Coordinates of C-alpha atoms in Angstrom, one line a residue:
Chain A
X53 CA -26.3 -0.2 -9.1
X54 CA -22.9 0.7 -7.5
X55 CA -22.0 -3.0 -6.9
X56 CA -21.9 -4.3 -10.5
X57 CA -20.5 -7.8 -10.6
X58 CA -20.1 -10.4 -13.3
X59 CA -23.0 -12.3 -11.9
X60 CA -25.5 -9.4 -11.6
X61 CA -24.6 -7.3 -14.6
X62 CA -27.4 -8.8 -16.7
X63 CA -30.0 -7.9 -14.1
X64 CA -28.5 -4.4 -13.8
X65 CA -28.9 -4.0 -17.6
X66 CA -32.5 -5.1 -17.4
X67 CA -33.1 -2.7 -14.6
X68 CA -31.8 0.3 -16.6
X69 CA -34.7 0.0 -19.1
X70 CA -37.4 2.4 -18.3
X71 CA -41.0 1.4 -17.7
X72 CA -42.0 3.2 -20.9
X73 CA -39.8 1.0 -23.1
X74 CA -41.8 -0.5 -25.9
X75 CA -42.6 -4.1 -24.8
X76 CA -41.3 -5.7 -27.9
X77 CA -38.1 -3.6 -27.7
X78 CA -37.7 -4.8 -24.1
X79 CA -38.3 -8.4 -25.0
X80 CA -35.7 -8.4 -27.9
X81 CA -33.1 -6.4 -26.0
X82 CA -33.5 -8.5 -22.8
X83 CA -33.0 -11.7 -24.8
X84 CA -30.1 -10.3 -26.8
X85 CA -28.2 -9.1 -23.8
X86 CA -28.9 -12.1 -21.7
X87 CA -27.4 -14.3 -24.5
X88 CA -24.5 -11.9 -25.1
X89 CA -23.6 -12.0 -21.4
X90 CA -24.1 -15.7 -21.1
X91 CA -21.8 -16.2 -24.2
X92 CA -19.1 -14.1 -22.5
X93 CA -19.5 -15.9 -19.1
X94 CA -19.5 -19.4 -20.7
X95 CA -16.4 -18.8 -22.8
X96 CA -14.7 -16.6 -20.2
X97 CA -14.1 -14.3 -23.2
X98 CA -10.7 -12.6 -22.9
X99 CA -9.9 -9.0 -23.6
X100 CA -7.9 -10.1 -26.6
X101 CA -10.8 -12.1 -28.0
X102 CA -13.1 -9.1 -27.4
X103 CA -10.7 -6.9 -29.3
X104 CA -10.7 -9.5 -32.1
X105 CA -14.5 -9.3 -32.2
X106 CA -14.4 -5.5 -32.3
X107 CA -11.8 -5.6 -35.1
X108 CA -14.1 -8.0 -37.0
X109 CA -16.9 -5.5 -36.9
X110 CA -14.6 -2.6 -37.8
X111 CA -13.2 -4.7 -40.7
X112 CA -16.7 -5.3 -42.0
X113 CA -17.4 -1.6 -41.6
X114 CA -14.3 -0.7 -43.6
X115 CA -15.5 -2.6 -46.8
X116 CA -19.2 -2.0 -46.5
X117 CA -20.6 -0.3 -49.6
X118 CA -23.9 -0.2 -51.5
X119 CA -22.7 -3.2 -53.4
X120 CA -20.9 -5.1 -50.6
X121 CA -23.0 -6.1 -47.6
X122 CA -20.5 -7.7 -45.3
X123 CA -22.8 -7.6 -42.2
X124 CA -25.5 -9.4 -44.2
X125 CA -23.0 -11.9 -45.3
X126 CA -21.9 -12.5 -41.7
X127 CA -25.5 -13.2 -40.8
X128 CA -25.8 -15.5 -43.8
X129 CA -22.7 -17.7 -43.0
X130 CA -23.6 -17.9 -39.3
X131 CA -27.0 -19.3 -40.2
X132 CA -29.0 -16.3 -38.7
X133 CA -30.5 -15.2 -42.0
X134 CA -31.8 -18.7 -42.8
X135 CA -33.0 -19.2 -39.3
X136 CA -35.1 -15.9 -39.3
X137 CA -36.4 -17.1 -42.6
X138 CA -37.5 -20.5 -41.4
X139 CA -39.1 -19.0 -38.3
X140 CA -41.6 -17.2 -40.4
X141 CA -42.0 -19.7 -43.2
X142 CA -45.6 -21.1 -43.5
X143 CA -45.7 -24.9 -42.9
X144 CA -48.4 -25.1 -45.6
X145 CA -46.5 -23.4 -48.4
X146 CA -43.4 -24.4 -50.3
X147 CA -40.4 -23.8 -48.1
X148 CA -38.9 -20.4 -48.3
X149 CA -35.2 -19.8 -48.6
X150 CA -32.8 -16.8 -48.3
X151 CA -33.2 -13.7 -50.4
X152 CA -29.5 -13.1 -50.5
X153 CA -27.9 -9.8 -51.7
X154 CA -28.1 -10.3 -55.5
X155 CA -31.7 -9.7 -56.4
X156 CA -32.3 -6.6 -58.5
X157 CA -35.8 -5.1 -58.5
X158 CA -37.6 -4.1 -61.7
X159 CA -36.8 -7.1 -63.8
X160 CA -38.1 -7.0 -67.4
X161 CA -41.2 -9.0 -68.3
X162 CA -40.6 -12.6 -69.4
X163 CA -43.5 -14.3 -71.3
X164 CA -44.6 -17.7 -70.1
X165 CA -42.4 -19.9 -72.3
X166 CA -39.9 -17.1 -72.6
X167 CA -36.1 -17.4 -72.7
X168 CA -33.6 -16.0 -70.1
X169 CA -30.7 -17.7 -71.9
X170 CA -30.2 -15.1 -74.6
X171 CA -26.8 -15.4 -76.3
X172 CA -25.2 -17.5 -73.5
X173 CA -24.0 -21.0 -74.2
X174 CA -24.2 -23.9 -71.8
X175 CA -26.7 -26.7 -70.9
X176 CA -30.3 -25.6 -71.8
X177 CA -32.6 -25.9 -68.7
X178 CA -36.4 -25.8 -69.1
X179 CA -38.1 -25.0 -65.8
X180 CA -41.8 -25.2 -65.4
X181 CA -44.5 -25.7 -62.9
X182 CA -47.8 -24.5 -61.5
X183 CA -48.4 -22.0 -58.7
X184 CA -51.2 -23.3 -56.5
X185 CA -53.0 -22.5 -53.3
X186 CA -52.9 -24.9 -50.3
X187 CA -56.0 -26.7 -51.7
X188 CA -54.1 -27.5 -54.9
X189 CA -56.0 -25.0 -57.1
X190 CA -54.0 -22.9 -59.6
X191 CA -53.7 -19.3 -58.6
X192 CA -54.6 -16.9 -61.4
X193 CA -52.4 -13.8 -62.0
X194 CA -49.4 -14.8 -59.8
X195 CA -46.0 -13.3 -60.7
X196 CA -42.6 -15.0 -60.5
X197 CA -39.5 -12.9 -60.2
X198 CA -36.7 -15.1 -61.4
X199 CA -33.0 -14.6 -61.1
X200 CA -29.8 -16.7 -61.2
X201 CA -26.1 -16.6 -61.9
X202 CA -24.6 -16.4 -65.4
X203 CA -22.4 -19.4 -66.5
X204 CA -19.4 -17.6 -65.0
X205 CA -20.9 -17.9 -61.5
X206 CA -21.6 -14.2 -61.2
X207 CA -24.9 -12.4 -60.8
X208 CA -25.5 -9.3 -63.0
X209 CA -25.0 -7.0 -60.0
X210 CA -21.5 -8.4 -59.5
X211 CA -20.4 -8.5 -63.1
X212 CA -19.6 -5.5 -65.3
X213 CA -19.8 -7.8 -68.4
X214 CA -23.5 -8.3 -67.8
X215 CA -26.3 -5.7 -68.2
X216 CA -28.4 -4.9 -65.1
X217 CA -31.1 -7.5 -65.8
X218 CA -29.1 -10.3 -67.3
X219 CA -30.6 -13.5 -66.0
X220 CA -33.5 -11.7 -64.4
X221 CA -37.1 -12.0 -65.6
X222 CA -40.6 -11.3 -64.3
X223 CA -43.2 -13.8 -65.4
X224 CA -46.9 -13.0 -65.0
X225 CA -49.1 -16.2 -65.0
X226 CA -52.5 -16.9 -66.5
X227 CA -55.5 -18.5 -65.0
X228 CA -53.8 -22.0 -65.1
X229 CA -51.1 -20.8 -62.8
X230 CA -48.5 -22.3 -65.1
X231 CA -45.0 -20.8 -65.5
X232 CA -42.3 -22.0 -67.9
X233 CA -39.0 -20.6 -69.2
X234 CA -35.7 -21.7 -70.6
X235 CA -32.3 -20.7 -69.3
X236 CA -28.8 -21.9 -68.9
X237 CA -28.4 -24.3 -66.0
X238 CA -27.2 -22.2 -63.0
X239 CA -23.8 -23.0 -61.6
X240 CA -22.5 -23.3 -58.0
X241 CA -20.6 -20.2 -56.8
X242 CA -18.8 -18.7 -53.9
X243 CA -19.9 -15.9 -51.6
X244 CA -17.4 -13.1 -51.4
X245 CA -14.5 -14.4 -49.2
X246 CA -11.9 -11.6 -49.5
X247 CA -13.2 -9.8 -46.4
X248 CA -13.5 -10.5 -42.6
X249 CA -16.3 -13.0 -43.2
X250 CA -13.9 -15.0 -45.5
X251 CA -11.4 -14.9 -42.6
X252 CA -14.0 -16.6 -40.3
X253 CA -14.8 -19.2 -42.9
X254 CA -11.1 -20.1 -43.2
X255 CA -10.6 -20.1 -39.5
X256 CA -13.4 -22.6 -39.1
X257 CA -12.1 -24.7 -42.0
X258 CA -15.2 -23.9 -44.1
X259 CA -15.6 -23.2 -47.8
X260 CA -17.5 -20.3 -49.3
X261 CA -19.5 -22.3 -51.8
X262 CA -23.3 -22.3 -52.4
X263 CA -25.0 -25.0 -54.5
X264 CA -26.4 -23.9 -57.8
X265 CA -30.0 -22.7 -57.8
X266 CA -32.8 -20.9 -59.5
X267 CA -34.1 -18.1 -57.3
X268 CA -37.8 -17.1 -57.3
X269 CA -40.0 -14.5 -55.5
X270 CA -43.6 -15.7 -56.0
X271 CA -46.4 -13.3 -55.3
X272 CA -50.1 -13.2 -55.7
X273 CA -52.9 -11.1 -54.3
X274 CA -54.3 -12.5 -51.1
X275 CA -51.2 -14.8 -50.6
X276 CA -48.0 -14.5 -48.6
X277 CA -45.1 -13.7 -50.8
X278 CA -42.6 -16.5 -51.1
X279 CA -38.8 -16.2 -51.6
X280 CA -37.5 -19.6 -52.6
X281 CA -34.7 -21.5 -54.4
X282 CA -34.7 -24.7 -56.5
X283 CA -31.6 -26.9 -56.2
X284 CA -30.6 -29.8 -58.4
X285 CA -30.1 -33.0 -56.5
X286 CA -26.7 -33.7 -58.0
X287 CA -25.0 -30.5 -56.8
X288 CA -21.7 -31.2 -54.9
X289 CA -22.5 -28.5 -52.3
X290 CA -26.0 -29.5 -51.6
X291 CA -25.1 -30.8 -48.1
X292 CA -22.7 -27.9 -47.3
X293 CA -24.4 -24.7 -48.5
X294 CA -22.4 -22.1 -46.8
X295 CA -25.5 -19.9 -46.1
X296 CA -27.7 -22.9 -45.0
X297 CA -30.4 -22.3 -47.7
X298 CA -31.2 -25.9 -48.7
X299 CA -34.6 -27.3 -47.7
X300 CA -35.5 -30.9 -48.6
X301 CA -38.6 -29.9 -50.6
X302 CA -36.5 -27.6 -52.7
X303 CA -34.2 -30.3 -54.0
X304 CA -35.3 -31.4 -57.5
X305 CA -34.1 -33.8 -60.2
X306 CA -33.0 -32.0 -63.3
X307 CA -33.9 -34.7 -65.9
X308 CA -31.8 -35.0 -69.1
X309 CA -34.1 -35.4 -72.1
X310 CA -33.5 -35.8 -75.8
X311 CA -34.0 -32.7 -78.0
X312 CA -37.0 -34.5 -79.6
X313 CA -38.9 -34.1 -76.4
X314 CA -38.4 -30.4 -76.2
X315 CA -42.0 -29.0 -76.1
X316 CA -43.7 -26.8 -78.7
X317 CA -44.4 -23.1 -77.9
X318 CA -41.2 -22.2 -76.2
X319 CA -39.4 -19.0 -77.2
X320 CA -35.9 -20.5 -77.1
X321 CA -33.7 -18.9 -79.7
X322 CA -32.0 -21.5 -81.8
X323 CA -32.4 -25.3 -81.5
X324 CA -31.7 -27.6 -78.7
X325 CA -28.6 -29.7 -79.6
X326 CA -28.7 -33.3 -78.4
X327 CA -30.3 -33.0 -75.0
X328 CA -31.8 -30.5 -72.6
X329 CA -32.5 -30.5 -68.9
X330 CA -36.0 -30.4 -67.5
X331 CA -37.2 -29.5 -64.0
X332 CA -40.8 -29.5 -62.9
X333 CA -41.3 -27.5 -59.7
X334 CA -44.8 -26.6 -58.4
X335 CA -45.1 -23.8 -55.9
X336 CA -47.7 -23.7 -53.1
X337 CA -48.5 -20.3 -51.6
X338 CA -50.4 -19.9 -48.3
X339 CA -53.1 -17.4 -47.9
X340 CA -52.4 -14.2 -46.0
Chain B
X182 CA -27.3 -31.1 -44.7
X183 CA -30.0 -30.8 -47.3
X184 CA -32.8 -30.7 -44.8
X185 CA -32.0 -27.7 -42.7
X186 CA -34.7 -26.7 -40.3
X187 CA -35.1 -24.1 -37.6
X188 CA -34.5 -26.8 -35.0
X189 CA -31.4 -28.4 -36.5
X190 CA -29.6 -25.4 -38.0
X191 CA -27.4 -24.9 -34.9
X192 CA -26.1 -28.5 -35.2
X193 CA -25.7 -28.1 -38.9
X194 CA -23.5 -25.0 -38.2
X195 CA -21.4 -26.9 -35.7
X196 CA -21.0 -29.8 -38.2
X197 CA -19.6 -27.4 -40.8
X198 CA -16.5 -26.7 -38.7
X199 CA -13.6 -28.9 -39.8
X200 CA -11.7 -31.1 -37.4
X201 CA -8.7 -28.9 -37.8
X202 CA -10.4 -25.9 -36.4
X203 CA -8.4 -24.4 -33.5
X204 CA -10.1 -25.7 -30.3
X205 CA -10.6 -22.3 -28.8
X206 CA -12.0 -20.9 -32.1
X207 CA -14.4 -23.9 -32.1
X208 CA -15.4 -23.2 -28.5
X209 CA -16.0 -19.5 -29.0
X210 CA -17.8 -19.8 -32.3
X211 CA -20.0 -22.7 -31.0
X212 CA -21.1 -20.7 -28.0
X213 CA -21.6 -17.5 -30.0
X214 CA -23.8 -19.1 -32.7
X215 CA -25.7 -21.3 -30.2
X216 CA -26.7 -18.1 -28.3
X217 CA -27.3 -16.1 -31.5
X218 CA -29.7 -18.8 -32.8
X219 CA -31.4 -19.3 -29.4
X220 CA -31.9 -15.5 -29.3
X221 CA -33.6 -15.6 -32.7
X222 CA -35.7 -18.6 -31.8
X223 CA -36.8 -17.3 -28.4
X224 CA -37.8 -13.9 -29.7
X225 CA -39.2 -15.3 -33.0
X226 CA -37.1 -12.5 -34.5
X227 CA -38.9 -11.1 -37.6
X228 CA -37.4 -10.1 -40.9
X229 CA -38.1 -6.5 -40.1
X230 CA -36.3 -6.8 -36.8
X231 CA -33.4 -8.5 -38.5
X232 CA -33.2 -5.6 -41.0
X233 CA -33.2 -3.2 -38.1
X234 CA -30.3 -5.0 -36.6
X235 CA -28.3 -5.0 -39.9
X236 CA -29.2 -1.3 -40.3
X237 CA -27.8 -0.7 -36.7
X238 CA -24.5 -2.3 -37.7
X239 CA -24.4 -0.4 -41.0
X240 CA -25.2 2.8 -39.1
X241 CA -22.3 2.2 -36.7
X242 CA -20.1 1.5 -39.7
X243 CA -21.0 4.8 -41.4
X244 CA -19.7 6.9 -38.5
X245 CA -16.8 4.8 -37.4
X246 CA -13.5 6.7 -37.5
X247 CA -10.2 6.7 -35.7
X248 CA -11.7 9.0 -33.1
X249 CA -15.3 7.6 -33.0
X250 CA -15.5 4.0 -31.9
X251 CA -19.2 3.2 -32.2
X252 CA -18.8 -0.6 -32.0
X253 CA -16.8 -0.3 -28.7
X254 CA -19.5 2.1 -27.4
X255 CA -22.2 -0.4 -28.3
X256 CA -20.3 -3.1 -26.3
X257 CA -19.9 -0.6 -23.4
X258 CA -23.6 0.3 -23.1
X259 CA -24.7 -3.3 -23.4
X260 CA -22.5 -4.2 -20.5
X261 CA -20.2 -6.5 -22.5
X262 CA -17.0 -4.5 -22.0
X263 CA -17.5 -4.3 -18.2
X264 CA -18.4 -8.0 -18.1
X265 CA -15.2 -9.1 -20.0
X266 CA -13.3 -6.9 -17.6
X267 CA -14.8 -8.4 -14.5
X268 CA -14.3 -11.9 -15.8
X269 CA -10.6 -11.4 -15.7
X270 CA -10.3 -9.1 -12.7
X271 CA -8.2 -10.6 -9.9
X272 CA -10.3 -11.1 -6.7
X273 CA -7.2 -10.2 -4.6
X274 CA -6.6 -6.8 -6.2
X275 CA -8.4 -3.6 -6.3
X276 CA -11.4 -4.0 -8.7
X277 CA -10.7 -3.2 -12.3
X278 CA -13.0 -1.0 -14.4
X279 CA -13.4 -0.2 -18.1
X280 CA -10.5 1.5 -20.0
X281 CA -12.9 3.4 -22.3
X282 CA -11.9 5.1 -25.5
X283 CA -10.4 8.3 -24.1
X284 CA -7.0 7.2 -22.8
X285 CA -4.0 8.7 -24.6
X286 CA -0.7 6.9 -24.4
X287 CA 2.5 8.9 -23.7
X288 CA 1.3 11.1 -20.9
X289 CA 4.0 13.6 -19.5
X290 CA 5.7 12.8 -16.2
X291 CA 3.9 14.1 -13.1
X292 CA 6.0 14.3 -9.9
X293 CA 4.6 12.8 -6.7
X294 CA 2.8 15.8 -5.3
X295 CA 2.4 17.3 -8.8
X296 CA -0.4 19.4 -10.2
X297 CA -2.7 18.3 -13.1
X298 CA -5.0 21.3 -12.6
X299 CA -2.8 23.9 -14.3
X300 CA -4.8 27.0 -15.2
X301 CA -8.2 25.4 -14.8
X302 CA -10.6 26.7 -12.2
X303 CA -13.0 24.6 -10.1
X304 CA -12.9 22.6 -6.9
X305 CA -9.3 21.6 -6.0
X306 CA -9.1 17.8 -5.4
X307 CA -6.1 16.3 -3.7
X308 CA -5.9 12.5 -4.5
X309 CA -3.4 10.3 -2.7
X310 CA -2.8 6.8 -1.6
X311 CA -0.3 3.9 -1.6
X312 CA 0.1 1.1 -4.1
X313 CA 0.6 -2.2 -2.3
X314 CA 0.9 -5.9 -3.0
X315 CA -1.7 -8.4 -1.7
X316 CA 0.3 -8.7 1.6
X317 CA -0.1 -5.0 2.2
X318 CA 3.5 -4.1 1.5
X319 CA 4.2 -0.9 -0.6
X320 CA 5.4 -1.7 -4.2
X321 CA 8.5 0.3 -5.1
X322 CA 8.7 1.8 -8.6
X323 CA 5.1 1.4 -9.6
X324 CA 3.6 3.8 -12.2
X325 CA 0.2 5.4 -12.3
X326 CA -1.1 6.7 -15.6
X327 CA -3.8 9.2 -14.6
X328 CA -6.5 10.8 -16.9
X329 CA -9.8 12.5 -16.4
X330 CA -12.2 15.0 -18.0
X331 CA -11.7 18.8 -18.0
X332 CA -14.3 20.8 -16.1
X333 CA -16.3 21.1 -19.4
X334 CA -16.9 17.3 -19.3
X335 CA -14.6 16.6 -22.2
X336 CA -11.4 14.5 -22.4
X337 CA -8.5 16.1 -24.2
X338 CA -9.0 13.7 -27.2
X339 CA -12.5 15.0 -27.7
X340 CA -11.8 18.7 -27.2
X341 CA -9.9 21.0 -29.6
X342 CA -9.6 23.6 -26.9
X343 CA -7.3 21.3 -24.8
X344 CA -3.8 20.1 -25.8
X345 CA -3.1 16.4 -26.3
X346 CA -2.1 15.7 -22.7
X347 CA -4.4 18.0 -20.8
X348 CA -5.5 16.2 -17.6
X349 CA -3.2 13.3 -18.3
X350 CA -0.1 12.5 -16.2
X351 CA 2.2 9.6 -15.5
X352 CA 3.4 9.4 -11.9
X353 CA 6.4 7.1 -11.0
X354 CA 6.4 6.1 -7.3
X355 CA 9.2 5.7 -4.8
X356 CA 10.0 2.9 -2.4
X357 CA 7.0 3.9 -0.2
X358 CA 4.5 3.3 -3.0
X359 CA 2.9 6.6 -2.3
X360 CA 1.2 8.7 -5.0
X361 CA -0.3 12.2 -4.7
X362 CA -1.5 14.9 -7.0
X363 CA -3.8 17.8 -7.2
X364 CA -6.4 18.3 -9.9
X365 CA -9.9 19.8 -10.5
X366 CA -12.7 17.5 -9.3
X367 CA -13.7 15.5 -12.4
X368 CA -17.3 16.0 -13.6
X369 CA -20.0 13.6 -14.8
X370 CA -20.3 13.4 -18.6
X371 CA -22.2 11.8 -21.4
X372 CA -21.0 9.1 -23.8
X373 CA -21.5 10.2 -27.5
X374 CA -25.3 9.8 -28.1
X375 CA -25.7 11.3 -31.6
X376 CA -25.2 7.9 -33.4
X377 CA -27.0 4.5 -33.5
X378 CA -25.9 3.7 -29.9
X379 CA -27.7 6.8 -28.8
X380 CA -30.8 5.6 -30.6
X381 CA -30.7 2.4 -28.6
X382 CA -30.3 4.3 -25.3
X383 CA -33.3 6.5 -26.2
X384 CA -35.4 3.5 -27.3
X385 CA -34.7 1.8 -23.9
X386 CA -35.5 5.0 -22.0
X387 CA -31.8 5.2 -20.8
X388 CA -29.6 8.2 -20.4
X389 CA -26.0 8.5 -21.7
X390 CA -24.4 9.7 -18.4
X391 CA -21.4 8.4 -16.6
X392 CA -20.6 9.3 -13.0
X393 CA -17.5 11.5 -12.6
X394 CA -14.2 9.6 -11.9
X395 CA -10.5 9.6 -11.9
X396 CA -9.1 7.0 -14.3
X397 CA -5.9 5.1 -13.4
X398 CA -3.7 2.5 -15.1
X399 CA -1.4 1.1 -12.4
X400 CA 1.6 -1.0 -13.4
X401 CA 4.6 -2.5 -11.6
X402 CA 7.1 -5.1 -12.6
X403 CA 6.0 -8.6 -11.5
X404 CA 2.3 -7.5 -11.1
X405 CA -0.8 -7.6 -13.2
X406 CA -1.6 -4.2 -14.7
X407 CA -4.7 -2.7 -13.3
X408 CA -7.1 -0.3 -15.1
X409 CA -9.4 1.3 -12.6
X410 CA -11.6 4.3 -11.7
X411 CA -12.4 6.2 -8.5
X412 CA -15.9 7.5 -8.1
X413 CA -17.1 10.0 -5.5
X414 CA -19.9 8.6 -3.3
X415 CA -22.2 11.6 -3.9
X416 CA -22.3 11.4 -7.7
X417 CA -25.9 11.4 -9.0
X418 CA -25.1 8.8 -11.7
X419 CA -23.4 6.3 -9.4
X420 CA -26.3 3.9 -9.5
X421 CA -26.9 4.3 -13.2
X422 CA -23.5 4.4 -14.9
X423 CA -24.4 3.9 -18.6
X424 CA -21.3 1.7 -19.2
X425 CA -21.6 -0.3 -15.9
X426 CA -18.2 0.7 -14.6
X427 CA -18.9 1.2 -10.9
X428 CA -17.7 -1.4 -8.4
X429 CA -18.4 -1.0 -4.7
X430 CA -14.7 -0.8 -3.6
X431 CA -14.1 2.0 -6.1
X432 CA -16.6 4.4 -4.5
X433 CA -14.9 6.8 -2.1
X434 CA -15.8 9.8 -0.1
X435 CA -14.2 13.1 -1.3
X436 CA -13.8 14.8 2.0
X437 CA -14.1 18.6 2.1
X438 CA -11.4 20.1 4.3
X439 CA -10.4 23.7 5.2
X440 CA -7.4 25.3 3.3
X441 CA -5.4 25.2 6.6
X442 CA -5.2 21.4 6.3
X443 CA -3.7 21.4 2.8
X444 CA -0.4 19.5 3.2
X445 CA 3.1 20.8 2.7
X446 CA 5.1 19.8 -0.3
X447 CA 2.5 19.8 -3.0
X448 CA 3.2 21.6 -6.2
X449 CA -0.2 23.3 -6.6
X450 CA 0.1 26.6 -8.3
X451 CA -1.6 29.4 -6.3
X452 CA -3.2 29.0 -2.9
X453 CA -6.3 26.9 -1.9
X454 CA -9.2 29.3 -1.4
X455 CA -11.5 28.3 1.5
X456 CA -11.7 24.5 1.2
X457 CA -10.3 21.7 -0.9
X458 CA -11.5 18.1 -1.5
X459 CA -9.4 15.1 -0.3
X460 CA -9.6 11.5 -1.4
X461 CA -7.4 8.8 -0.1
X462 CA -7.4 5.6 -2.3
X463 CA -5.0 2.8 -1.9
X464 CA -4.5 0.4 -4.7
X465 CA -3.7 -3.3 -4.4
X466 CA -2.0 -5.1 -7.3
X467 CA -1.9 -8.9 -7.6
X468 CA 1.2 -10.7 -8.6
X469 CA 1.5 -12.0 -12.2

């Protein structure tokens, strides 16, 4: 097309794709470019704003490493990661939530009733529940890959003071589908805000905080894997999670109980002093 | 919002922006995120496709250098650069076109009638015209910053065989607004296609070619600067410029003429053998 205009350029783009283009590629690219062009037309995007956008991408590129995923973080704070997640969440299962960048594969086994707290101080949290199918029957042999922040608000992968699998554990469940472990109550924390994504948050008057949560990947043969998070209902950032991860069925009460009610058969090292927190959270998986 | 869903997440995003957010920032971010979310919802974007998108950005990041601007190239081949350009082009002036990544500032002076061809062989092209205001009056003291590819299809900034300002020149015009220079006819060339942007072009069955062109930045006091390109009407890629730069008023006939019609007063070194090409292209600038 030798007469490209601001009104026909989207159609010109679509016309450039060959007939052999993979149909899904065509569908995704067509939608992407239509929205990109509509965005520019609607906002009458200026050259200077375009340069700011390019500088943002180049700024992300400049700090991108194996341990710093600024493009993923951008997707997270713009809500894209959570949206993709929700689009493919099964309505019959427990809600899924974002995986985030802090999961480390290969966590060590954690017995049912085991302790992730180790030598760390802080409020003891006992988390337990049953993994069920959509009919309510326990699933035998499910696994729960559990991870969370240390009391300093850092994940093991961010913190040279912690070993690789600190606050990571893989629990394999029996025929009753029951899981249980003790840990330190997770704390709220900030996503990295010293890069270009932090600049966007500040420019929009937003904070970088996420509410505290336990993070699970629940898997069982014949069922769709589930990435999910459990939030306490008294967290100050519950209504303003900067990565949009909170779903209403994932918000639970962490009940404070006297030490005398701490159950038998847990592996917690040392004794509970005064009180402990207890959360009961059942997980429903949908079949594949 | 603790009950984020795929349907309300866009509103949740908008609600996160503080009241002190700069109004233009709010406008641009709102439109950007609305379109980004609508794109994901419309296509039911999968996790795997999202990962492909992130890998594309990380792949661009991996090859981004001072001389390789893969994010700009992505914007170019998606038509965004041309669209932003057209959105702010004055309807009264000659059409603008994309600046591209190959312009080098500080070109050496080129007298009116001067020669950019130097020792290079190939078809002699004489380009001339008048720079006028929107009433048709010549503009005194305008400058034209001219650049183009060498006969090998490379710009000086891409080619170690050329010096910095090879095929670059800055012409300052007199009271008659007339410019004129000789050069070698520019050739069509490919944008860099050995990176992630090349992968997209191939996946869409697109080629990386641009039609041949002379590239001008025309400036004069009191007028809006104009970046433009002049295309020959027999170029094979005129209807398929991979960066969407062709505008109908920028397509000109390069007329073949006998050597005997080559005008007096040009600085061309050596004689025209047989024939030369001639293009007459007047430029209209709009007032600031």
